[in-house]
Amino acid sequence: MTAFDLNDPDFIANPYPVYAWLRDVAPVHYGTTNDLWLVSRHDDVLAVLRDARRFSSDLGNADDNPFNPALRSPRALSRLLDRLPPARTLLTSDPPDHTQLRRKVAKAFTPRRIAALEPRIRQIAEQLVDDLDGDLVRDLASPLPTIVIAEMMGIPAARRDDFKRWSDELVDGLLTGGSRLKMARSAIAISWFFARTVRSRRRSPGDDLISLLTTRDQDGDALTLGELVNFCILLLVAGNETTTNLISNAMLALFDRPDLWRRLGEDPGLASAAVEETLRYDGPAQGLLRITTTEVVIGDVTIPQGARVLPLLGAANRDPRHWADPDAFRLDRPSNDHIAFGSGIHYCIGTALARLEARVTLETLARRHPHLAPAGPPTRIQSPVLRGLRTLPVTVRPATVP
Ligand code: HEM
């Protein structure tokens, strides 16, 4: 096996055997089909992520995204997208821009601010769990993070459906092969929406996330309108689908191991361990993208300057050089230093929120529906980098014995 396509449905269905081959045989592998250098061993992935100088996140034009053939868009649409606010965003900038931006937004995601959300997140989870009606993704894992971030941003409930649709279409177009036209329309609609919201919060601030982001920091610095709009959009793109997938992947792993699901029902306190193990075992972000700013040698392989490198978080998190028993899903790992949230300067800003939402959701499910069971095969999101489910049919009541 020397060439394989990252978009191959078989790879997407189960990438883990390929990861094992890569780690053992070709830990730094150039894949011609996707024009990407795949890095798969734990220590190498960590080294790439912690070296932002040689492995840049400044990816330039989103059209250049290699993961998704659907992204090679018609020129007219690319021009349309160019009219959106300039692309200085946290995720795709390098220092010093990144350092400045990160300092300005970090205040919104402190552990204390996030922990204070727990009672409200629990209420939302309980409501959704009570209304669960056949599909765990549609009814629970997908709406929960969107409702939470919309409330954090002070978006009126009446706009919630628009907000959810825009957010879904953006993520679909960017990462999972959805319609490019819908994505462009949603990008424009949501940019306008956030621009208007930012202007009105500047005039009359509330105690929501957007108002907080519009305030100046100690140095008197404030985000520009374009930076604010981009950051709000980034929160949707980086936070919603990933958290949905974390909840779905966790439930899939637990359904595959009914003994563990039963234990969670007896002791919902295990939810936190289940969340961490899901992040390691089957994390929502499987690979990140970097561009080399210079020639780099990893092991005995030389990567040229300007190459696109894919550090495979999903492969690193199952590297037997780092983990005992890496292919087992266990709730009793003595420590779990997975890198599902990345590492280095771009380390996920939403970890506390994602963990809280996922833990509260699993606890609520285990308490209210200990007999929840799968009701048919799930369907998977067709992306090599975003791992999760489109649907997860479930049955709420225990099967009655005839
Ligand atoms: C960055 C994963 C949830 C906001 C990242 C990165 C990863 C990641 C791997 C690093 C990207 C890179 O190095 O290129 C995840 C996973 C999540 C999750 C697996 C859920 C399970 C969230 C949530 C939010 C969020 C809930 C906010 C609402 C961000 C932002 C960045 C980021 C803003 C960019 C940070 C920077 O570039 O400095 N996330 N994330 N994420 N995440 Fe998350």
Tab-separated table of C-alpha atoms and ligand atoms in Angstrom:
chain	number	residue	atom	x	y	z
A	1	MET	CA	0.000	0.000	0.000
A	2	THR	CA	1.694	3.224	-1.086
A	3	ALA	CA	-1.057	5.427	-2.489
A	4	PHE	CA	-4.484	5.794	-1.040
A	5	ASP	CA	-7.136	8.427	-1.237
A	6	LEU	CA	-8.076	10.132	2.002
A	7	ASN	CA	-11.558	10.645	0.578
A	8	ASP	CA	-12.024	6.905	-0.038
A	9	PRO	CA	-15.223	5.878	1.829
A	10	ASP	CA	-13.479	2.733	3.143
A	11	PHE	CA	-10.743	4.847	4.707
A	12	ILE	CA	-13.335	7.231	6.161
A	13	ALA	CA	-15.354	4.310	7.564
A	14	ASN	CA	-12.317	3.013	9.465
A	15	PRO	CA	-9.013	4.870	9.131
A	16	TYR	CA	-7.338	3.101	12.039
A	17	PRO	CA	-5.751	0.159	10.169
A	18	VAL	CA	-4.257	2.629	7.671
A	19	TYR	CA	-2.949	4.771	10.520
A	20	ALA	CA	-1.262	1.684	12.027
A	21	TRP	CA	0.409	0.940	8.681
A	22	LEU	CA	1.528	4.542	8.318
A	23	ARG	CA	3.012	4.705	11.831
A	24	ASP	CA	4.932	1.446	11.324
A	25	VAL	CA	6.003	1.644	7.697
A	26	ALA	CA	5.854	5.275	6.561
A	27	PRO	CA	5.585	7.625	9.551
A	28	VAL	CA	6.122	10.614	7.253
A	29	HIS	CA	4.326	9.679	4.061
A	30	TYR	CA	3.836	11.728	0.920
A	31	GLY	CA	0.437	10.959	-0.580
A	32	THR	CA	0.307	11.929	-4.218
A	33	THR	CA	-3.478	11.600	-4.487
A	34	ASN	CA	-4.040	14.362	-1.957
A	35	ASP	CA	-0.671	16.114	-2.331
A	36	LEU	CA	-0.168	15.926	1.423
A	37	TRP	CA	2.582	14.835	3.770
A	38	LEU	CA	0.966	12.627	6.388
A	39	VAL	CA	2.577	12.577	9.842
A	40	SER	CA	1.241	9.806	12.056
A	41	ARG	CA	3.478	9.032	15.065
A	42	HIS	CA	2.567	10.678	18.364
A	43	ASP	CA	5.927	12.376	18.984
A	44	ASP	CA	6.199	13.649	15.403
A	45	VAL	CA	2.640	15.040	15.411
A	46	LEU	CA	3.360	16.839	18.680
A	47	ALA	CA	6.621	18.227	17.302
A	48	VAL	CA	4.820	19.590	14.208
A	49	LEU	CA	2.081	21.244	16.275
A	50	ARG	CA	4.573	22.816	18.657
A	51	ASP	CA	6.681	24.286	15.856
A	52	ALA	CA	4.468	27.057	14.487
A	53	ARG	CA	7.467	28.797	12.921
A	54	ARG	CA	8.302	25.994	10.494
A	55	PHE	CA	4.760	24.588	10.261
A	56	SER	CA	2.538	27.555	9.465
A	57	SER	CA	-1.241	27.714	9.928
A	58	ASP	CA	-1.557	30.546	7.425
A	59	LEU	CA	-3.287	28.518	4.746
A	60	GLY	CA	-4.177	31.391	2.470
A	61	ASN	CA	-7.164	30.923	0.253
A	62	ALA	CA	-9.725	28.443	1.537
A	63	ASP	CA	-10.075	27.227	-2.062
A	64	ASP	CA	-6.764	25.545	-1.561
A	65	ASN	CA	-8.232	23.175	0.984
A	66	PRO	CA	-6.957	19.797	-0.145
A	67	PHE	CA	-9.376	17.557	1.692
A	68	ASN	CA	-12.415	18.095	-0.333
A	69	PRO	CA	-12.698	17.902	-4.118
A	70	ALA	CA	-15.992	19.819	-3.902
A	71	LEU	CA	-14.020	22.815	-2.717
A	72	ARG	CA	-12.377	23.329	-6.090
A	73	SER	CA	-15.092	25.787	-6.885
A	74	PRO	CA	-16.140	27.773	-9.920
A	75	ARG	CA	-14.262	31.046	-10.205
A	76	ALA	CA	-17.336	33.271	-9.782
A	77	LEU	CA	-18.001	31.786	-6.374
A	78	SER	CA	-14.414	32.225	-5.308
A	79	ARG	CA	-14.673	35.899	-6.238
A	80	LEU	CA	-17.854	36.149	-4.201
A	81	LEU	CA	-16.100	34.692	-1.187
A	82	ASP	CA	-13.234	37.156	-1.633
A	83	ARG	CA	-15.654	39.961	-0.802
A	84	LEU	CA	-16.095	38.628	2.731
A	85	PRO	CA	-14.135	40.302	5.539
A	86	PRO	CA	-10.349	39.884	5.250
A	87	ALA	CA	-9.217	36.513	6.499
A	88	ARG	CA	-7.311	37.413	9.663
A	89	THR	CA	-8.708	34.613	11.812
A	90	LEU	CA	-7.266	32.970	14.870
A	91	LEU	CA	-7.118	29.461	13.443
A	92	THR	CA	-5.324	30.428	10.227
A	93	SER	CA	-2.869	33.039	11.431
A	94	ASP	CA	0.722	32.838	12.649
A	95	PRO	CA	2.456	34.990	15.252
A	96	PRO	CA	2.503	37.936	15.733
A	97	ASP	CA	-1.106	38.228	14.409
A	98	HIS	CA	-2.126	35.036	16.174
A	99	THR	CA	-0.654	36.133	19.509
A	100	GLN	CA	-2.567	39.431	19.376
A	101	LEU	CA	-5.862	37.853	18.361
A	102	ARG	CA	-5.631	35.062	20.897
A	103	ARG	CA	-4.960	37.527	23.712
A	104	LYS	CA	-8.030	39.496	22.727
A	105	VAL	CA	-10.425	36.532	22.672
A	106	ALA	CA	-9.048	34.387	25.507
A	107	LYS	CA	-10.999	36.412	28.104
A	108	ALA	CA	-14.262	34.993	26.767
A	109	PHE	CA	-13.327	31.347	27.407
A	110	THR	CA	-11.843	31.250	30.894
A	111	PRO	CA	-12.609	28.031	32.831
A	112	ARG	CA	-14.587	30.059	35.404
A	113	ARG	CA	-16.890	31.636	32.795
A	114	ILE	CA	-17.495	28.248	31.204
A	115	ALA	CA	-18.069	26.393	34.502
A	116	ALA	CA	-20.804	28.939	35.352
A	117	LEU	CA	-22.787	27.676	32.334
A	118	GLU	CA	-23.263	24.170	33.745
A	119	PRO	CA	-26.780	24.597	35.235
A	120	ARG	CA	-28.142	26.069	31.986
A	121	ILE	CA	-26.423	23.432	29.830
A	122	ARG	CA	-27.945	20.761	32.061
A	123	GLN	CA	-31.412	22.285	31.567
A	124	ILE	CA	-30.969	22.311	27.779
A	125	ALA	CA	-29.663	18.730	27.802
A	126	GLU	CA	-32.577	17.529	29.943
A	127	GLN	CA	-35.113	19.159	27.650
A	128	LEU	CA	-33.539	17.641	24.532
A	129	VAL	CA	-33.102	14.218	26.162
A	130	ASP	CA	-36.766	14.228	27.223
A	131	ASP	CA	-37.786	15.032	23.637
A	132	LEU	CA	-35.461	12.418	22.103
A	133	ASP	CA	-37.399	10.829	19.288
A	134	GLY	CA	-35.444	8.346	17.218
A	135	ASP	CA	-32.159	9.982	16.194
A	136	LEU	CA	-29.520	10.920	18.709
A	137	VAL	CA	-27.663	13.240	16.317
A	138	ARG	CA	-30.707	15.124	15.040
A	139	ASP	CA	-32.489	15.360	18.386
A	140	LEU	CA	-29.629	15.911	20.821
A	141	ALA	CA	-25.970	15.959	19.728
A	142	SER	CA	-26.537	18.461	16.932
A	143	PRO	CA	-28.895	21.035	18.509
A	144	LEU	CA	-27.206	21.156	21.918
A	145	PRO	CA	-23.941	22.962	21.044
A	146	THR	CA	-25.760	25.344	18.690
A	147	ILE	CA	-28.309	26.339	21.329
A	148	VAL	CA	-25.534	26.816	23.902
A	149	ILE	CA	-23.327	29.019	21.702
A	150	ALA	CA	-26.361	30.969	20.424
A	151	GLU	CA	-27.378	31.711	24.016
A	152	MET	CA	-23.803	32.614	24.923
A	153	MET	CA	-23.814	35.074	22.026
A	154	GLY	CA	-27.218	36.465	23.007
A	155	ILE	CA	-28.866	35.424	19.706
A	156	PRO	CA	-32.667	35.746	20.062
A	157	ALA	CA	-34.495	32.402	20.066
A	158	ALA	CA	-36.473	33.515	16.995
A	159	ARG	CA	-33.252	33.565	14.915
A	160	ARG	CA	-32.057	30.184	16.220
A	161	ASP	CA	-33.215	28.220	13.145
A	162	ASP	CA	-31.480	30.568	10.676
A	163	PHE	CA	-28.406	30.459	12.839
A	164	LYS	CA	-28.354	26.670	12.885
A	165	ARG	CA	-28.913	26.412	9.115
A	166	TRP	CA	-26.113	28.872	8.310
A	167	SER	CA	-23.779	27.136	10.699
A	168	ASP	CA	-24.542	23.669	9.223
A	169	GLU	CA	-24.199	24.850	5.616
A	170	LEU	CA	-20.895	26.555	6.343
A	171	VAL	CA	-19.402	23.464	7.956
A	172	ASP	CA	-20.851	21.220	5.242
A	173	GLY	CA	-19.331	23.304	2.460
A	174	LEU	CA	-15.996	23.726	4.190
A	175	LEU	CA	-15.375	20.236	5.445
A	176	THR	CA	-17.784	17.572	4.369
A	177	GLY	CA	-18.435	18.025	0.670
A	178	GLY	CA	-21.686	19.985	0.965
A	179	SER	CA	-22.935	22.510	-1.578
A	180	ARG	CA	-20.473	25.293	-2.287
A	181	LEU	CA	-23.286	27.621	-3.326
A	182	LYS	CA	-25.186	27.128	-0.071
A	183	MET	CA	-21.968	27.642	1.828
A	184	ALA	CA	-21.297	30.951	0.047
A	185	ARG	CA	-24.857	32.140	0.657
A	186	SER	CA	-24.678	31.183	4.322
A	187	ALA	CA	-21.248	32.791	4.724
A	188	ILE	CA	-22.628	36.059	3.405
A	189	ALA	CA	-25.848	35.869	5.435
A	190	ILE	CA	-24.034	35.064	8.646
A	191	SER	CA	-21.382	37.743	8.085
A	192	TRP	CA	-24.130	40.355	7.701
A	193	PHE	CA	-25.958	39.010	10.701
A	194	PHE	CA	-22.877	39.138	12.943
A	195	ALA	CA	-21.817	42.547	11.604
A	196	ARG	CA	-25.227	43.965	12.530
A	197	THR	CA	-25.178	42.228	15.916
A	198	VAL	CA	-21.669	43.520	16.697
A	199	ARG	CA	-22.676	47.100	15.819
A	200	SER	CA	-25.737	46.972	18.040
A	201	ARG	CA	-23.788	45.414	20.980
A	202	ARG	CA	-21.207	48.157	20.675
A	203	ARG	CA	-24.005	50.712	21.065
A	204	SER	CA	-25.742	48.899	23.910
A	205	PRO	CA	-23.652	46.086	25.413
A	206	GLY	CA	-25.213	43.230	27.389
A	207	ASP	CA	-23.534	40.447	29.361
A	208	ASP	CA	-23.204	38.113	26.358
A	209	LEU	CA	-20.099	36.786	24.606
A	210	ILE	CA	-20.239	39.223	21.662
A	211	SER	CA	-20.543	42.249	23.967
A	212	LEU	CA	-17.578	40.952	25.962
A	213	LEU	CA	-15.517	40.571	22.787
A	214	THR	CA	-16.276	44.139	21.707
A	215	THR	CA	-14.706	45.572	24.894
A	216	ARG	CA	-11.095	46.762	24.950
A	217	ASP	CA	-8.470	44.751	26.869
A	218	GLN	CA	-6.059	46.211	29.482
A	219	ASP	CA	-3.782	47.523	26.713
A	220	GLY	CA	-6.717	49.387	25.192
A	221	ASP	CA	-6.778	47.045	22.170
A	222	ALA	CA	-10.056	46.025	20.583
A	223	LEU	CA	-10.923	43.618	17.786
A	224	THR	CA	-11.910	45.240	14.475
A	225	LEU	CA	-15.376	44.623	13.055
A	226	GLY	CA	-13.956	42.137	10.517
A	227	GLU	CA	-11.996	40.270	13.200
A	228	LEU	CA	-15.080	40.069	15.400
A	229	VAL	CA	-17.242	38.740	12.574
A	230	ASN	CA	-14.581	36.188	11.646
A	231	PHE	CA	-14.199	35.079	15.241
A	232	CYS	CA	-17.956	34.596	15.684
A	233	ILE	CA	-18.027	32.493	12.511
A	234	LEU	CA	-14.980	30.537	13.683
A	235	LEU	CA	-16.750	29.673	16.929
A	236	LEU	CA	-19.548	28.092	14.925
A	237	VAL	CA	-17.300	26.258	12.501
A	238	ALA	CA	-14.756	25.084	15.094
A	239	GLY	CA	-17.145	24.425	17.949
A	240	ASN	CA	-20.509	23.110	16.822
A	241	GLU	CA	-19.863	20.162	14.565
A	242	THR	CA	-16.882	18.991	16.631
A	243	THR	CA	-18.890	18.886	19.854
A	244	THR	CA	-21.810	17.175	18.088
A	245	ASN	CA	-19.355	14.570	16.848
A	246	LEU	CA	-17.799	14.088	20.265
A	247	ILE	CA	-21.217	13.249	21.747
A	248	SER	CA	-22.130	10.949	18.830
A	249	ASN	CA	-18.749	9.176	18.786
A	250	ALA	CA	-18.964	8.633	22.547
A	251	MET	CA	-22.422	7.084	22.303
A	252	LEU	CA	-21.350	4.911	19.357
A	253	ALA	CA	-18.391	3.572	21.379
A	254	LEU	CA	-20.631	2.943	24.404
A	255	PHE	CA	-23.355	1.236	22.356
A	256	ASP	CA	-20.645	-1.074	20.978
A	257	ARG	CA	-19.769	-1.960	24.590
A	258	PRO	CA	-23.080	-2.501	26.419
A	259	ASP	CA	-21.245	-3.431	29.645
A	260	LEU	CA	-19.639	0.043	29.751
A	261	TRP	CA	-22.935	1.765	28.929
A	262	ARG	CA	-24.537	-0.184	31.782
A	263	ARG	CA	-21.761	0.921	34.129
A	264	LEU	CA	-22.345	4.535	33.122
A	265	GLY	CA	-26.036	4.097	33.944
A	266	GLU	CA	-25.071	2.864	37.418
A	267	ASP	CA	-22.447	5.562	37.907
A	268	PRO	CA	-22.951	8.664	35.696
A	269	GLY	CA	-19.775	10.030	37.311
A	270	LEU	CA	-17.911	7.935	34.708
A	271	ALA	CA	-19.112	10.312	31.977
A	272	SER	CA	-15.985	12.429	32.205
A	273	ALA	CA	-13.715	9.398	31.646
A	274	ALA	CA	-15.914	8.336	28.707
A	275	VAL	CA	-15.550	11.793	27.139
A	276	GLU	CA	-11.748	11.780	27.483
A	277	GLU	CA	-11.466	8.244	26.144
A	278	THR	CA	-13.661	9.138	23.150
A	279	LEU	CA	-11.427	12.122	22.419
A	280	ARG	CA	-8.428	9.784	22.359
A	281	TYR	CA	-9.999	6.716	20.752
A	282	ASP	CA	-12.215	8.310	18.095
A	283	GLY	CA	-11.748	12.081	18.227
A	284	PRO	CA	-13.782	14.544	16.135
A	285	ALA	CA	-10.688	16.232	14.624
A	286	GLN	CA	-8.570	13.568	12.933
A	287	GLY	CA	-6.114	15.769	11.090
A	288	LEU	CA	-4.980	19.399	10.955
A	289	LEU	CA	-3.276	21.266	8.146
A	290	ARG	CA	0.063	23.054	8.162
A	291	ILE	CA	2.316	24.541	5.457
A	292	THR	CA	6.099	24.279	5.787
A	293	THR	CA	7.874	27.639	5.733
A	294	THR	CA	11.228	25.983	5.107
A	295	GLU	CA	12.637	22.523	4.301
A	296	VAL	CA	12.106	20.272	7.345
A	297	VAL	CA	13.578	16.865	8.196
A	298	ILE	CA	11.513	14.429	10.272
A	299	GLY	CA	13.273	11.115	10.940
A	300	ASP	CA	14.897	10.263	7.627
A	301	VAL	CA	12.380	12.118	5.454
A	302	THR	CA	12.918	15.617	4.047
A	303	ILE	CA	9.749	17.661	3.549
A	304	PRO	CA	10.255	20.538	1.082
A	305	GLN	CA	9.360	24.162	1.762
A	306	GLY	CA	5.759	25.097	0.906
A	307	ALA	CA	4.511	21.517	1.415
A	308	ARG	CA	1.123	20.768	2.933
A	309	VAL	CA	1.464	18.649	6.029
A	310	LEU	CA	-1.347	16.751	7.731
A	311	PRO	CA	-0.505	15.918	11.362
A	312	LEU	CA	-2.880	13.039	12.076
A	313	LEU	CA	-4.244	13.515	15.589
A	314	GLY	CA	-6.315	10.346	15.266
A	315	ALA	CA	-3.207	8.294	14.458
A	316	ALA	CA	-1.113	9.912	17.200
A	317	ASN	CA	-3.782	9.161	19.785
A	318	ARG	CA	-3.501	5.441	19.060
A	319	ASP	CA	0.262	5.200	18.766
A	320	PRO	CA	1.449	2.148	20.749
A	321	ARG	CA	4.771	3.973	21.227
A	322	HIS	CA	2.846	6.292	23.548
A	323	TRP	CA	-0.177	4.320	24.743
A	324	ALA	CA	-0.667	0.944	26.382
A	325	ASP	CA	-3.437	-1.004	24.684
A	326	PRO	CA	-4.234	1.890	22.281
A	327	ASP	CA	-7.006	0.179	20.307
A	328	ALA	CA	-9.057	-0.584	23.424
A	329	PHE	CA	-11.753	1.813	24.651
A	330	ARG	CA	-11.246	1.947	28.407
A	331	LEU	CA	-12.707	4.066	31.187
A	332	ASP	CA	-9.914	3.251	33.631
A	333	ARG	CA	-6.845	4.779	31.997
A	334	PRO	CA	-4.568	6.118	34.746
A	335	SER	CA	-3.838	9.188	32.616
A	336	ASN	CA	-5.152	10.398	29.300
A	337	ASP	CA	-2.914	13.028	27.729
A	338	HIS	CA	-4.502	12.742	24.269
A	339	ILE	CA	-3.955	15.484	21.719
A	340	ALA	CA	-7.493	15.562	20.328
A	341	PHE	CA	-7.622	19.329	20.981
A	342	GLY	CA	-4.267	19.948	19.297
A	343	SER	CA	-1.208	21.350	21.046
A	344	GLY	CA	0.966	24.459	20.999
A	345	ILE	CA	-0.221	27.988	20.237
A	346	HIS	CA	-3.430	26.928	18.444
A	347	TYR	CA	-4.529	24.583	21.254
A	348	CYS	CA	-8.321	24.573	21.187
A	349	ILE	CA	-9.842	27.527	22.985
A	350	GLY	CA	-13.150	25.695	23.504
A	351	THR	CA	-11.921	22.644	25.452
A	352	ALA	CA	-13.702	23.509	28.708
A	353	LEU	CA	-16.967	24.173	26.879
A	354	ALA	CA	-16.777	21.040	24.701
A	355	ARG	CA	-15.928	18.854	27.708
A	356	LEU	CA	-18.720	20.352	29.801
A	357	GLU	CA	-21.356	19.926	27.076
A	358	ALA	CA	-20.330	16.345	26.339
A	359	ARG	CA	-20.083	15.310	29.996
A	360	VAL	CA	-23.447	16.826	30.940
A	361	THR	CA	-25.091	15.208	27.895
A	362	LEU	CA	-23.727	11.735	28.704
A	363	GLU	CA	-24.660	12.085	32.385
A	364	THR	CA	-28.193	13.164	31.467
A	365	LEU	CA	-28.607	10.315	28.968
A	366	ALA	CA	-27.259	7.740	31.417
A	367	ARG	CA	-29.591	8.979	34.183
A	368	ARG	CA	-32.777	9.395	32.167
A	369	HIS	CA	-32.388	6.644	29.563
A	370	PRO	CA	-30.141	3.880	30.936
A	371	HIS	CA	-31.820	1.477	28.475
A	372	LEU	CA	-31.131	3.597	25.414
A	373	ALA	CA	-29.994	1.333	22.580
A	374	PRO	CA	-29.095	1.593	18.893
A	375	ALA	CA	-32.008	1.074	16.496
A	376	GLY	CA	-30.164	0.609	13.231
A	377	PRO	CA	-26.835	1.350	11.590
A	378	PRO	CA	-25.503	4.913	11.914
A	379	THR	CA	-24.422	6.961	8.879
A	380	ARG	CA	-21.075	8.651	8.803
A	381	ILE	CA	-19.943	12.157	7.810
A	382	GLN	CA	-17.870	11.793	4.643
A	383	SER	CA	-14.757	13.647	5.686
A	384	PRO	CA	-11.238	12.371	6.373
A	385	VAL	CA	-10.540	15.115	8.914
A	386	LEU	CA	-13.847	15.559	10.687
A	387	ARG	CA	-14.904	12.279	12.280
A	388	GLY	CA	-18.500	11.844	13.308
A	389	LEU	CA	-21.993	10.700	12.480
A	390	ARG	CA	-24.800	12.157	10.386
A	391	THR	CA	-27.387	9.921	12.015
A	392	LEU	CA	-27.466	7.562	14.989
A	393	PRO	CA	-30.865	5.854	15.233
A	394	VAL	CA	-31.801	4.970	18.800
A	395	THR	CA	-34.649	3.427	20.689
A	396	VAL	CA	-35.494	4.983	24.008
A	397	ARG	CA	-37.468	2.235	25.752
A	398	PRO	CA	-36.120	-1.183	26.641
A	399	ALA	CA	-37.277	-3.847	24.198
A	400	THR	CA	-40.274	-5.656	25.699
A	401	VAL	CA	-39.870	-9.396	26.017
A	402	PRO	CA	-42.794	-11.170	24.273
B	1	HEM	C1	-8.783	25.064	17.785
B	1	HEM	C2	-10.522	20.575	18.309
B	1	HEM	C3	-14.547	22.363	20.338
B	1	HEM	C4	-13.039	26.816	19.326
B	1	HEM	C5	-8.898	23.696	17.811
B	1	HEM	C6	-7.850	22.778	17.424
B	1	HEM	C7	-8.350	21.524	17.552
B	1	HEM	C8	-9.701	21.641	18.045
B	1	HEM	C9	-7.652	20.217	17.237
B	1	HEM	C10	-6.447	23.153	16.948
B	1	HEM	C11	-6.451	23.554	15.499
B	1	HEM	C12	-5.045	23.740	14.944
B	1	HEM	O1	-4.057	23.562	15.656
B	1	HEM	O2	-4.941	24.039	13.739
B	1	HEM	C13	-11.765	20.689	18.899
B	1	HEM	C14	-12.580	19.562	19.286
B	1	HEM	C15	-13.708	20.071	19.867
B	1	HEM	C16	-13.603	21.502	19.834
B	1	HEM	C17	-12.198	18.097	19.084
B	1	HEM	C18	-14.905	19.361	20.455
B	1	HEM	C19	-14.874	18.158	20.891
B	1	HEM	C20	-14.470	23.723	20.289
B	1	HEM	C21	-15.463	24.631	20.829
B	1	HEM	C22	-15.031	25.889	20.520
B	1	HEM	C23	-13.773	25.761	19.807
B	1	HEM	C24	-16.713	24.213	21.603
B	1	HEM	C25	-15.677	27.212	20.834
B	1	HEM	C26	-16.945	27.420	20.930
B	1	HEM	C27	-11.775	26.704	18.783
B	1	HEM	C28	-11.012	27.848	18.313
B	1	HEM	C29	-9.780	27.339	17.873
B	1	HEM	C30	-9.819	25.899	18.082
B	1	HEM	C31	-11.459	29.299	18.306
B	1	HEM	C32	-8.617	28.131	17.285
B	1	HEM	C33	-7.576	28.391	18.352
B	1	HEM	C34	-6.341	29.054	17.778
B	1	HEM	O3	-6.101	28.975	16.576
B	1	HEM	O4	-5.584	29.663	18.579
B	1	HEM	N1	-10.005	22.972	18.206
B	1	HEM	N2	-12.414	21.827	19.234
B	1	HEM	N3	-13.465	24.437	19.695
B	1	HEM	N4	-11.035	25.558	18.628
B	1	HEM	FE1	-11.680	23.720	19.053
